[in-house]
Tab-separated table of C-alpha atoms in Angstrom:
chain	number	residue	atom	x	y	z
U	5	MET	CA	-7.083	10.268	13.189
U	6	GLN	CA	-7.602	12.090	9.629
U	7	ARG	CA	-5.433	14.554	8.224
U	8	ILE	CA	-6.175	15.915	5.061
U	9	VAL	CA	-4.065	18.783	3.461
U	10	ILE	CA	-5.022	20.602	-0.048
U	11	GLN	CA	-1.674	21.754	-0.917
U	12	GLN	CA	0.512	22.521	-4.033
U	13	ALA	CA	4.202	21.542	-3.010
U	14	PRO	CA	5.641	18.420	-2.969
U	15	PHE	CA	5.104	16.049	0.759
U	16	ASP	CA	7.384	14.001	2.615
U	17	LEU	CA	6.675	10.497	2.814
U	18	ASN	CA	9.037	9.905	5.727
U	19	ALA	CA	7.322	12.530	8.716
U	20	GLU	CA	3.640	11.261	6.878
U	21	VAL	CA	4.756	7.781	7.748
U	22	ALA	CA	6.339	9.097	11.124
U	23	ALA	CA	3.345	10.639	12.082
U	24	LEU	CA	1.103	7.709	11.736
U	25	ALA	CA	3.764	5.256	13.597
U	26	ALA	CA	4.551	7.192	16.269
U	27	GLY	CA	2.774	5.878	19.540
U	28	GLY	CA	3.998	2.733	18.455
U	29	ALA	CA	-0.126	1.485	17.648
U	30	ALA	CA	0.256	1.230	14.342
U	31	GLY	CA	2.108	-1.931	13.421
U	32	ALA	CA	2.260	-1.569	9.498
U	33	VAL	CA	1.085	1.672	7.560
U	34	VAL	CA	0.012	1.266	3.836
U	35	ASN	CA	0.893	3.705	1.291
U	36	PHE	CA	-0.517	4.285	-2.240
U	37	THR	CA	1.138	7.921	-3.738
U	38	GLY	CA	0.603	8.687	-7.401
U	39	HIS	CA	2.175	10.212	-10.355
U	40	VAL	CA	2.496	11.899	-13.417
U	41	ARG	CA	2.549	9.167	-16.321
U	42	ALA	CA	5.084	10.021	-19.366
U	43	GLU	CA	2.774	8.894	-21.195
U	44	ASP	CA	2.233	9.579	-24.930
U	45	GLY	CA	4.720	12.680	-24.922
U	46	LEU	CA	2.297	13.331	-22.100
U	47	ALA	CA	4.404	17.599	-21.199
U	48	SER	CA	2.500	18.249	-17.951
U	49	LEU	CA	-0.524	18.358	-15.724
U	50	THR	CA	-2.757	21.031	-13.638
U	51	LEU	CA	-5.030	19.793	-11.346
U	52	GLU	CA	-8.481	21.688	-10.313
U	53	HIS	CA	-10.391	20.910	-7.203
U	54	TYR	CA	-13.382	22.697	-5.362
U	55	PRO	CA	-12.254	24.050	-2.347
U	56	GLY	CA	-14.133	23.252	0.245
U	57	MET	CA	-16.166	20.320	-0.833
U	58	THR	CA	-12.880	18.247	-2.026
U	59	GLU	CA	-11.841	18.463	1.870
U	60	ALA	CA	-15.321	17.422	2.830
U	61	GLU	CA	-15.182	15.109	0.740
U	62	ILE	CA	-12.241	13.045	1.293
U	63	ALA	CA	-13.026	13.237	5.016
U	64	ARG	CA	-16.474	11.521	4.949
U	65	MET	CA	-14.453	8.559	2.952
U	66	ALA	CA	-12.382	8.633	5.815
U	67	ALA	CA	-15.237	8.343	8.499
U	68	GLU	CA	-16.265	5.872	6.403
U	69	ALA	CA	-13.061	3.527	5.867
U	70	ALA	CA	-13.103	4.467	9.469
U	71	ALA	CA	-16.176	3.229	10.405
U	72	ARG	CA	-15.446	-0.566	8.295
U	73	TRP	CA	-11.424	-0.887	9.354
U	74	PRO	CA	-10.231	-0.857	12.975
U	75	LEU	CA	-7.013	2.101	11.534
U	76	THR	CA	-4.934	3.944	14.196
U	77	GLY	CA	-4.284	7.134	11.784
U	78	ILE	CA	-5.175	8.509	7.435
U	79	THR	CA	-3.648	10.522	5.806
U	80	VAL	CA	-4.740	12.043	2.583
U	81	ILE	CA	-2.642	14.600	0.539
U	82	HIS	CA	-3.698	16.059	-2.853
U	83	ARG	CA	-2.093	17.910	-4.994
U	84	VAL	CA	-2.558	20.837	-7.409
U	85	GLY	CA	-1.116	23.157	-9.591
U	86	THR	CA	1.335	21.996	-11.762
U	87	LEU	CA	2.610	18.602	-12.239
U	88	LYS	CA	5.781	17.004	-14.651
U	89	PRO	CA	5.624	13.490	-15.321
U	90	GLY	CA	7.157	11.158	-12.558
U	91	ASP	CA	5.646	14.179	-9.744
U	92	ALA	CA	3.432	12.528	-7.145
U	93	ILE	CA	0.285	13.684	-6.918
U	94	VAL	CA	-1.518	12.410	-4.014
U	95	LEU	CA	-0.446	10.385	-1.139
U	96	VAL	CA	-3.107	7.672	0.702
U	97	ALA	CA	-1.645	6.390	3.707
U	98	ALA	CA	-3.802	4.139	5.621
U	99	ALA	CA	-1.944	2.895	9.161
U	100	ALA	CA	-3.504	-0.102	11.517
U	101	ALA	CA	-1.816	-2.878	14.480
U	102	HIS	CA	-1.935	-5.380	11.446
U	103	ARG	CA	-1.125	-4.816	8.054
U	104	THR	CA	-4.899	-6.440	6.184
U	105	PRO	CA	-7.182	-3.934	7.417
U	106	ALA	CA	-4.646	-1.429	5.929
U	107	PHE	CA	-4.359	-2.489	2.835
U	108	ALA	CA	-7.648	-2.790	2.710
U	109	ALA	CA	-8.695	0.757	3.293
U	110	CYS	CA	-6.132	2.206	1.492
U	111	GLU	CA	-7.355	0.783	-1.726
U	112	PHE	CA	-11.140	1.991	-0.902
U	113	LEU	CA	-9.638	5.402	0.121
U	114	MET	CA	-7.679	5.212	-3.562
U	115	ASP	CA	-11.128	3.754	-5.295
U	116	TYR	CA	-13.595	6.941	-3.866
U	117	LEU	CA	-10.800	9.579	-3.886
U	118	LYS	CA	-11.319	8.490	-7.546
U	119	THR	CA	-14.740	8.542	-8.281
U	120	HIS	CA	-15.451	11.178	-5.542
U	121	ALA	CA	-13.009	13.646	-4.610
U	122	PRO	CA	-13.584	16.788	-6.839
U	123	PHE	CA	-10.827	17.715	-8.678
U	124	TRP	CA	-9.940	17.722	-12.126
U	125	LYS	CA	-7.155	17.025	-14.658
U	126	GLN	CA	-5.743	18.769	-17.689
U	127	GLU	CA	-3.371	17.662	-19.857
U	128	THR	CA	-0.300	19.175	-22.281
U	129	ARG	CA	1.010	17.304	-25.309
U	130	ASN	CA	2.745	19.003	-27.103
U	131	GLY	CA	1.564	22.791	-26.578
U	132	GLU	CA	-1.779	21.396	-27.058
U	133	THR	CA	-3.744	21.692	-23.098
U	134	ARG	CA	-7.169	19.307	-23.023
U	135	TRP	CA	-9.398	17.898	-19.921
U	136	ALA	CA	-8.835	13.950	-19.031
U	137	GLU	CA	-11.707	11.826	-19.414
U	138	ALA	CA	-13.169	9.624	-16.000
U	139	ARG	CA	-11.755	6.199	-16.409
U	140	ALA	CA	-14.939	3.306	-16.675
U	141	SER	CA	-12.128	1.809	-14.721
U	142	ASP	CA	-12.154	3.498	-11.612
U	143	ASP	CA	-16.091	3.329	-11.532
U	144	ALA	CA	-15.673	-0.339	-11.570
U	145	ALA	CA	-13.121	-0.377	-8.827
U	146	ALA	CA	-15.145	1.709	-6.728
U	147	SER	CA	-18.577	-0.263	-7.003
U	148	ARG	CA	-16.954	-3.000	-5.534
U	149	TRP	CA	-17.112	-1.280	-1.464
U	150	ARG	CA	-20.710	-0.542	-2.144
U	151	LYS	CA	-22.997	-2.694	0.587
U	152	PRO	CA	-25.359	-4.747	-0.626
I	8	MET	CA	-28.191	30.899	-4.448
I	9	THR	CA	-24.168	30.651	-5.684
I	10	LEU	CA	-23.626	28.532	-8.991
I	11	LEU	CA	-20.061	27.261	-8.834
I	12	TYR	CA	-18.536	26.055	-12.587
I	13	PHE	CA	-15.160	23.650	-12.976
I	14	ALA	CA	-13.137	22.253	-15.294
I	15	TRP	CA	-14.384	21.995	-18.998
I	16	LEU	CA	-17.836	24.093	-17.939
I	17	ARG	CA	-15.866	26.774	-16.604
I	18	GLN	CA	-14.631	27.628	-19.329
I	19	VAL	CA	-17.718	27.252	-21.768
I	20	ILE	CA	-19.370	29.400	-19.115
I	21	GLY	CA	-16.390	31.886	-18.946
I	22	SER	CA	-16.694	32.179	-15.375
I	23	GLY	CA	-16.598	29.738	-11.754
I	24	GLU	CA	-18.936	31.459	-9.884
I	25	GLU	CA	-22.231	33.407	-9.628
I	26	GLN	CA	-24.810	34.057	-7.864
I	27	ILE	CA	-28.339	33.836	-8.872
I	28	THR	CA	-31.751	34.311	-7.437
I	29	LEU	CA	-33.954	30.601	-7.768
I	30	PRO	CA	-36.956	30.972	-10.503
I	31	PRO	CA	-39.742	30.233	-8.612
I	32	GLY	CA	-40.954	26.555	-9.304
I	33	ILE	CA	-37.841	25.272	-9.605
I	34	GLY	CA	-37.536	22.897	-7.165
I	35	ASP	CA	-34.337	20.613	-7.952
I	36	VAL	CA	-31.604	20.106	-9.931
I	37	ARG	CA	-32.741	19.052	-13.194
I	38	GLY	CA	-35.652	21.999	-13.225
I	39	LEU	CA	-32.172	24.863	-12.686
I	40	ILE	CA	-30.468	22.747	-15.358
I	41	THR	CA	-33.001	23.656	-18.245
I	42	HIS	CA	-33.574	27.243	-16.607
I	43	LEU	CA	-29.949	27.610	-17.218
I	44	LYS	CA	-29.770	26.278	-20.725
I	45	GLY	CA	-32.956	28.569	-21.550
I	46	LEU	CA	-31.007	31.920	-20.395
I	47	ASP	CA	-28.557	31.989	-23.201
I	48	ALA	CA	-26.244	30.298	-25.389
I	49	LYS	CA	-23.668	29.485	-23.441
I	50	TYR	CA	-25.481	27.825	-20.264
I	51	ALA	CA	-27.462	25.411	-23.665
I	52	GLN	CA	-23.708	24.389	-25.140
I	53	ALA	CA	-22.076	23.455	-21.736
I	54	PHE	CA	-25.214	21.768	-20.848
I	55	ALA	CA	-25.974	20.402	-23.543
I	56	ASP	CA	-25.517	16.364	-22.825
I	57	GLU	CA	-26.816	16.176	-19.747
I	58	GLY	CA	-25.085	12.973	-18.901
I	59	ARG	CA	-21.665	14.523	-19.484
I	60	ILE	CA	-22.419	17.145	-15.441
I	61	ARG	CA	-22.287	15.738	-12.333
I	62	THR	CA	-23.598	18.425	-9.925
I	63	ALA	CA	-22.979	18.752	-5.785
I	64	VAL	CA	-25.521	20.032	-3.731
I	65	ASN	CA	-23.718	21.890	-0.457
I	66	GLN	CA	-20.274	20.476	-0.867
I	67	HIS	CA	-21.945	16.523	-1.369
I	68	HIS	CA	-22.350	15.040	-4.336
I	69	ALA	CA	-26.482	15.230	-5.556
I	70	ALA	CA	-28.773	13.259	-8.673
I	71	LEU	CA	-30.810	15.689	-10.725
I	72	ASP	CA	-33.683	15.106	-8.604
I	73	ALA	CA	-31.732	16.254	-5.632
I	74	PRO	CA	-34.047	19.207	-4.484
I	75	VAL	CA	-32.413	22.698	-4.836
I	76	SER	CA	-33.482	26.475	-3.187
I	77	ASP	CA	-32.293	29.792	-2.116
I	78	GLY	CA	-29.362	30.142	-0.578
I	79	ASP	CA	-27.891	26.526	-1.772
I	80	GLU	CA	-23.990	26.449	-2.781
I	81	ILE	CA	-25.049	24.068	-6.259
I	82	ALA	CA	-21.460	22.982	-8.896
I	83	PHE	CA	-21.467	22.174	-11.816
I	84	PHE	CA	-18.713	19.368	-13.187
I	85	PRO	CA	-17.870	17.325	-15.109
I	86	PRO	CA	-17.149	13.324	-14.062
I	87	VAL	CA	-13.863	13.898	-11.658
I	88	THR	CA	-10.439	13.063	-12.877
I	89	GLY	CA	-8.402	12.939	-9.171
I	90	GLY	CA	-5.966	10.835	-7.958
M	7	MET	CA	14.256	-3.761	-11.510
M	8	GLN	CA	14.424	-5.463	-7.903
M	9	ARG	CA	15.998	-3.312	-4.841
M	10	ILE	CA	16.530	-5.372	-2.077
M	11	VAL	CA	19.028	-4.189	0.646
M	12	ILE	CA	19.078	-5.854	4.350
M	13	GLN	CA	20.092	-2.722	6.794
M	14	GLN	CA	20.373	-1.306	9.655
M	15	ALA	CA	20.021	1.775	9.230
M	16	PRO	CA	16.521	3.403	8.884
M	17	PHE	CA	15.465	3.545	5.336
M	18	ASP	CA	14.765	7.494	2.919
M	19	LEU	CA	10.859	6.857	2.746
M	20	ASN	CA	10.730	10.042	0.248
M	21	ALA	CA	14.038	8.579	-1.869
M	22	GLU	CA	12.920	4.729	-2.684
M	23	VAL	CA	9.538	6.120	-4.033
M	24	ALA	CA	10.907	9.080	-5.911
M	25	ALA	CA	13.381	5.862	-7.438
M	26	LEU	CA	10.599	3.861	-8.101
M	27	ALA	CA	8.870	7.093	-9.858
M	28	ALA	CA	12.145	8.153	-11.446
M	29	GLY	CA	11.209	8.307	-15.822
M	30	GLY	CA	7.592	8.166	-15.738
M	31	ALA	CA	6.459	4.552	-15.895
M	32	ALA	CA	4.805	4.313	-12.442
M	33	GLY	CA	1.526	5.817	-12.194
M	34	ALA	CA	1.176	3.658	-8.833
M	35	VAL	CA	3.597	3.079	-6.358
M	36	VAL	CA	2.065	1.492	-2.873
M	37	ASN	CA	4.303	1.119	0.136
M	38	PHE	CA	4.073	-0.646	2.700
M	39	THR	CA	5.876	-0.269	6.413
M	40	GLY	CA	5.900	-2.681	8.866
M	41	HIS	CA	6.641	-0.746	12.487
M	42	VAL	CA	7.533	-2.428	16.221
M	43	ARG	CA	4.627	-1.848	18.228
M	44	ALA	CA	4.198	-0.818	21.399
M	45	GLU	CA	2.141	-3.345	23.134
M	46	ASP	CA	2.311	-5.766	25.948
M	47	GLY	CA	4.980	-3.568	27.080
M	48	LEU	CA	7.506	-3.984	24.678
M	49	ALA	CA	10.996	-2.398	24.948
M	50	SER	CA	12.844	-3.123	22.378
M	51	LEU	CA	12.804	-6.157	19.722
M	52	THR	CA	16.001	-7.967	18.058
M	53	LEU	CA	16.128	-9.009	14.721
M	54	GLU	CA	17.790	-11.745	13.681
M	55	HIS	CA	18.887	-13.251	9.906
M	56	TYR	CA	20.610	-15.946	7.554
M	57	PRO	CA	22.685	-13.608	5.017
M	58	GLY	CA	22.280	-15.063	1.939
M	59	MET	CA	19.358	-17.116	2.355
M	60	THR	CA	17.944	-13.650	2.922
M	61	GLU	CA	18.283	-11.906	-0.792
M	62	ALA	CA	18.371	-15.050	-2.562
M	63	GLU	CA	14.527	-15.614	-0.919
M	64	ILE	CA	12.880	-12.216	-1.086
M	65	ALA	CA	14.349	-11.714	-4.943
M	66	ARG	CA	13.065	-14.922	-5.200
M	67	MET	CA	9.434	-13.720	-3.766
M	68	ALA	CA	10.566	-10.124	-6.505
M	69	ALA	CA	10.617	-12.400	-9.114
M	70	GLU	CA	7.333	-14.126	-8.566
M	71	ALA	CA	5.526	-11.357	-7.831
M	72	ALA	CA	7.098	-9.168	-11.564
M	73	ALA	CA	5.861	-12.726	-12.987
M	74	ARG	CA	2.193	-12.075	-12.235
M	75	TRP	CA	2.347	-9.003	-12.309
M	76	PRO	CA	2.732	-6.101	-15.210
M	77	LEU	CA	5.398	-4.410	-12.488
M	78	THR	CA	7.874	-1.219	-13.420
M	79	GLY	CA	9.716	-1.829	-10.139
M	80	ILE	CA	10.169	-3.412	-6.760
M	81	THR	CA	11.658	-2.675	-3.308
M	82	VAL	CA	12.568	-4.607	-0.577
M	83	ILE	CA	14.277	-3.020	3.254
M	84	HIS	CA	14.816	-5.068	6.064
M	85	ARG	CA	15.356	-3.846	8.899
M	86	VAL	CA	17.744	-5.749	11.494
M	87	GLY	CA	19.442	-5.641	14.985
M	88	THR	CA	17.486	-3.486	18.203
M	89	LEU	CA	15.212	-1.703	17.287
M	90	LYS	CA	12.126	0.132	19.485
M	91	PRO	CA	8.826	1.007	20.074
M	92	GLY	CA	7.519	3.233	16.463
M	93	ASP	CA	10.985	2.151	14.573
M	94	ALA	CA	10.268	0.535	10.920
M	95	ILE	CA	11.359	-2.168	10.318
M	96	VAL	CA	10.589	-3.242	6.731
M	97	LEU	CA	9.644	-1.411	3.682
M	98	VAL	CA	8.043	-3.161	0.801
M	99	ALA	CA	6.745	-1.338	-2.279
M	100	ALA	CA	5.509	-2.206	-5.998
M	101	ALA	CA	5.102	0.292	-8.936
M	102	ALA	CA	3.353	0.164	-12.211
M	103	ALA	CA	1.193	1.784	-14.729
M	104	HIS	CA	-2.247	1.698	-12.447
M	105	ARG	CA	-2.899	0.676	-9.236
M	106	THR	CA	-4.942	-3.082	-9.212
M	107	PRO	CA	-1.069	-4.491	-9.370
M	108	ALA	CA	0.397	-2.178	-7.310
M	109	PHE	CA	-1.946	-3.100	-4.562
M	110	ALA	CA	-2.209	-6.810	-5.533
M	111	ALA	CA	2.102	-7.823	-5.311
M	112	CYS	CA	3.263	-5.762	-2.462
M	113	GLU	CA	-0.074	-7.048	-0.493
M	114	PHE	CA	1.761	-10.717	-1.963
M	115	LEU	CA	5.581	-9.109	-0.903
M	116	MET	CA	4.522	-8.902	2.518
M	117	ASP	CA	2.314	-12.675	3.117
M	118	TYR	CA	5.550	-14.268	1.248
M	119	LEU	CA	8.146	-12.792	3.385
M	120	LYS	CA	6.152	-13.154	6.769
M	121	THR	CA	6.278	-16.768	6.367
M	122	HIS	CA	9.164	-17.524	3.685
M	123	ALA	CA	11.914	-14.701	4.940
M	124	PRO	CA	14.703	-16.033	7.293
M	125	PHE	CA	14.272	-13.336	10.015
M	126	TRP	CA	14.089	-14.067	13.345
M	127	LYS	CA	12.688	-11.137	15.808
M	128	GLN	CA	13.858	-10.957	20.302
M	129	GLU	CA	11.197	-9.565	22.605
M	130	THR	CA	12.395	-7.403	24.820
M	131	ARG	CA	10.174	-6.555	28.021
M	132	ASN	CA	10.429	-5.524	31.928
M	133	GLY	CA	14.197	-7.378	31.095
M	134	GLU	CA	13.527	-10.525	29.900
M	135	THR	CA	13.851	-11.252	26.432
M	136	ARG	CA	12.110	-14.078	23.810
M	137	TRP	CA	11.962	-14.855	21.040
M	138	ALA	CA	8.444	-13.982	19.064
M	139	GLU	CA	6.777	-16.928	18.249
M	140	ALA	CA	5.395	-18.093	14.134
M	141	ARG	CA	1.259	-16.342	13.747
M	142	ALA	CA	-0.840	-18.971	12.437
M	143	SER	CA	-2.711	-15.988	10.558
M	144	ASP	CA	0.607	-15.504	8.876
M	145	ASP	CA	0.455	-18.706	6.701
M	146	ALA	CA	-3.412	-18.692	6.147
M	147	ALA	CA	-2.228	-15.420	4.484
M	148	ALA	CA	0.195	-16.221	2.285
M	149	SER	CA	-1.337	-19.642	1.191
M	150	ARG	CA	-4.399	-17.183	-0.867
M	151	TRP	CA	-1.578	-16.582	-2.935
M	152	ARG	CA	-1.219	-20.397	-3.923
M	153	LYS	CA	-1.981	-21.151	-7.433
M	154	PRO	CA	-4.509	-24.706	-7.799
Z	22	MET	CA	29.098	-29.287	4.812
Z	23	THR	CA	28.110	-26.524	6.795
Z	24	LEU	CA	25.417	-26.709	9.251
Z	25	LEU	CA	23.729	-23.283	10.053
Z	26	TYR	CA	21.403	-22.521	13.367
Z	27	PHE	CA	19.823	-19.737	13.859
Z	28	ALA	CA	17.480	-17.821	16.628
Z	29	TRP	CA	17.054	-20.327	19.542
Z	30	LEU	CA	18.644	-23.831	17.664
Z	31	ARG	CA	21.838	-21.170	17.793
Z	32	GLN	CA	21.052	-20.402	21.717
Z	33	VAL	CA	20.418	-24.714	22.704
Z	34	ILE	CA	23.044	-25.825	20.314
Z	35	GLY	CA	25.596	-22.789	21.766
Z	36	SER	CA	27.205	-22.195	18.096
Z	37	GLY	CA	25.826	-20.734	14.757
Z	38	GLU	CA	27.410	-22.927	12.539
Z	39	GLU	CA	29.760	-25.729	12.359
Z	40	GLN	CA	31.611	-28.254	9.812
Z	41	ILE	CA	30.167	-31.697	10.143
Z	42	THR	CA	31.162	-34.314	7.471
Z	43	LEU	CA	28.440	-36.077	6.346
Z	44	PRO	CA	27.661	-39.972	7.517
Z	45	PRO	CA	28.060	-42.683	5.093
Z	46	GLY	CA	23.892	-43.474	4.295
Z	47	ILE	CA	22.420	-40.187	5.248
Z	48	GLY	CA	21.067	-39.095	2.221
Z	49	ASP	CA	18.052	-36.905	3.836
Z	50	VAL	CA	17.146	-33.711	5.672
Z	51	ARG	CA	15.014	-36.328	8.414
Z	52	GLY	CA	18.791	-39.261	8.668
Z	53	LEU	CA	20.267	-35.697	9.267
Z	54	ILE	CA	18.700	-34.905	11.961
Z	55	THR	CA	18.427	-38.192	13.521
Z	56	HIS	CA	22.247	-38.428	13.728
Z	57	LEU	CA	22.685	-35.388	15.269
Z	58	LYS	CA	19.998	-35.484	17.843
Z	59	GLY	CA	22.658	-38.647	17.856
Z	60	LEU	CA	25.272	-36.943	19.440
Z	61	ASP	CA	25.106	-35.243	21.928
Z	62	ALA	CA	22.085	-34.064	24.596
Z	63	LYS	CA	22.506	-29.981	23.106
Z	64	TYR	CA	21.465	-31.688	19.950
Z	65	ALA	CA	18.871	-34.020	21.036
Z	66	GLN	CA	17.063	-30.549	22.801
Z	67	ALA	CA	17.332	-28.717	19.612
Z	68	PHE	CA	15.688	-31.413	17.354
Z	69	ALA	CA	13.474	-33.444	20.093
Z	70	ASP	CA	9.783	-30.846	18.353
Z	71	GLU	CA	10.903	-31.344	15.238
Z	72	GLY	CA	7.105	-29.176	14.301
Z	73	ARG	CA	9.153	-26.717	15.283
Z	74	ILE	CA	12.143	-27.263	12.955
Z	75	ARG	CA	12.508	-25.688	9.640
Z	76	THR	CA	15.075	-26.198	6.811
Z	77	ALA	CA	16.524	-25.022	4.133
Z	78	VAL	CA	19.498	-26.906	2.463
Z	79	ASN	CA	21.518	-24.643	0.305
Z	80	GLN	CA	18.902	-21.094	0.643
Z	81	HIS	CA	16.283	-22.563	-0.423
Z	82	HIS	CA	13.111	-23.958	2.174
Z	83	ALA	CA	13.741	-27.631	1.585
Z	84	ALA	CA	11.140	-30.217	3.329
Z	85	LEU	CA	11.825	-33.518	5.542
Z	86	ASP	CA	12.591	-35.736	2.817
Z	87	ALA	CA	14.953	-33.283	0.374
Z	88	PRO	CA	18.215	-34.686	-0.551
Z	89	VAL	CA	21.149	-33.848	1.494
Z	90	SER	CA	24.994	-34.689	0.124
Z	91	ASP	CA	28.256	-33.416	1.614
Z	92	GLY	CA	29.225	-29.890	0.504
Z	93	ASP	CA	25.715	-28.736	1.595
Z	94	GLU	CA	24.883	-26.190	3.362
Z	95	ILE	CA	22.083	-26.562	5.694
Z	96	ALA	CA	19.906	-24.371	7.399
Z	97	PHE	CA	18.392	-25.292	10.866
Z	98	PHE	CA	15.973	-22.435	11.873
Z	99	PRO	CA	12.119	-22.139	14.097
Z	100	PRO	CA	9.561	-20.685	11.560
Z	101	VAL	CA	10.350	-17.025	10.407
Z	102	THR	CA	9.291	-13.934	12.338
Z	103	GLY	CA	10.403	-11.012	9.997
Z	104	GLY	CA	8.729	-8.359	8.601
């Protein structure tokens, strides 16, 4: 029920959602796709990750989501390598019988992925490349899921 | 033990991976960082601001006081920016 | 920035998401797909709607969502006709620069669609067909978006 | 005016659409329903439980006290179940 993939290639949303809906247990599939924004003259983005830990960390997040909500499936596909504005970077999908847990789990997974999964972005603008800085708003988003 | 460096840390140190033998008396991440900073100017530069560094021990996020031992895989990297 | 379609045919998620992400303004696309559940021996579902009002009502919801959140695009595709377990019924997608408004708008649109868009479902089980009853939980979900 | 019926209301009434002339003295949805119930047993059956009926006037959801006039498109249907 967890499908976690790190790849350079684009992903196929039709196939991923069909797999989560197959069998008729999932009435609701919530998908997040993150895309490269054409902000401030961005020409391209290059993603690096920590092979091994990336998959392990995402699997831990997915297990936590499955413990919190009655899900029928979770799919996370994160791309690495060089991407252009508009390209998809990541797919996070959560499936459940009803929509409320699917929405909550998808948002939880994204917030944790942004703050815990070991990926780093390099941004190229006007021929210059620099590492993207982490955003404080992402830490704030993740912190709201912490249990007291 | 295996040390891994990612993103700008890898670039400052000039390598993504190295094998070292943990010197006696070093028991946690903080001690390991102090040891590395004493080795060479490039480590001193990479670890100059510890607030900018995150650590994983055996592929789990770890704090500065997390225990380390020979045979561990220790990774150093900036705050993550995926998604 | 609104795309609203009522159709019998399946929809193409790859094409819909690519259209919302084109141009590089949308960093986040949140998609909900609703699917026919294989519950209690359901053989098929037949959807009927009120042509004209359906599109108008969804357009009003989409305008409300666009007024509440800084969105770059909204797509709603609802299928009609006869569907089998696992088939997709509806796609609701909201795109924004960042993920928080995209998640909120997608959930808002789904809650309103469930309670306001004029569709009716007939369920066929063991050769018998009956009209699906509205769920009180859907009214409760929609009511949380009401402004004081 | 045009009257439209959907889902089980359409089946009970036996038609999805009809044209009527609004009788004088009827000014709102409630009055129109009362008038229809007096016409025929099938309308009396369809509208027996008004709590199960929703109404749209000119393609907008409308309450029982919403005004109606000749030329309007009035739709009657059960609570919606799409999505």
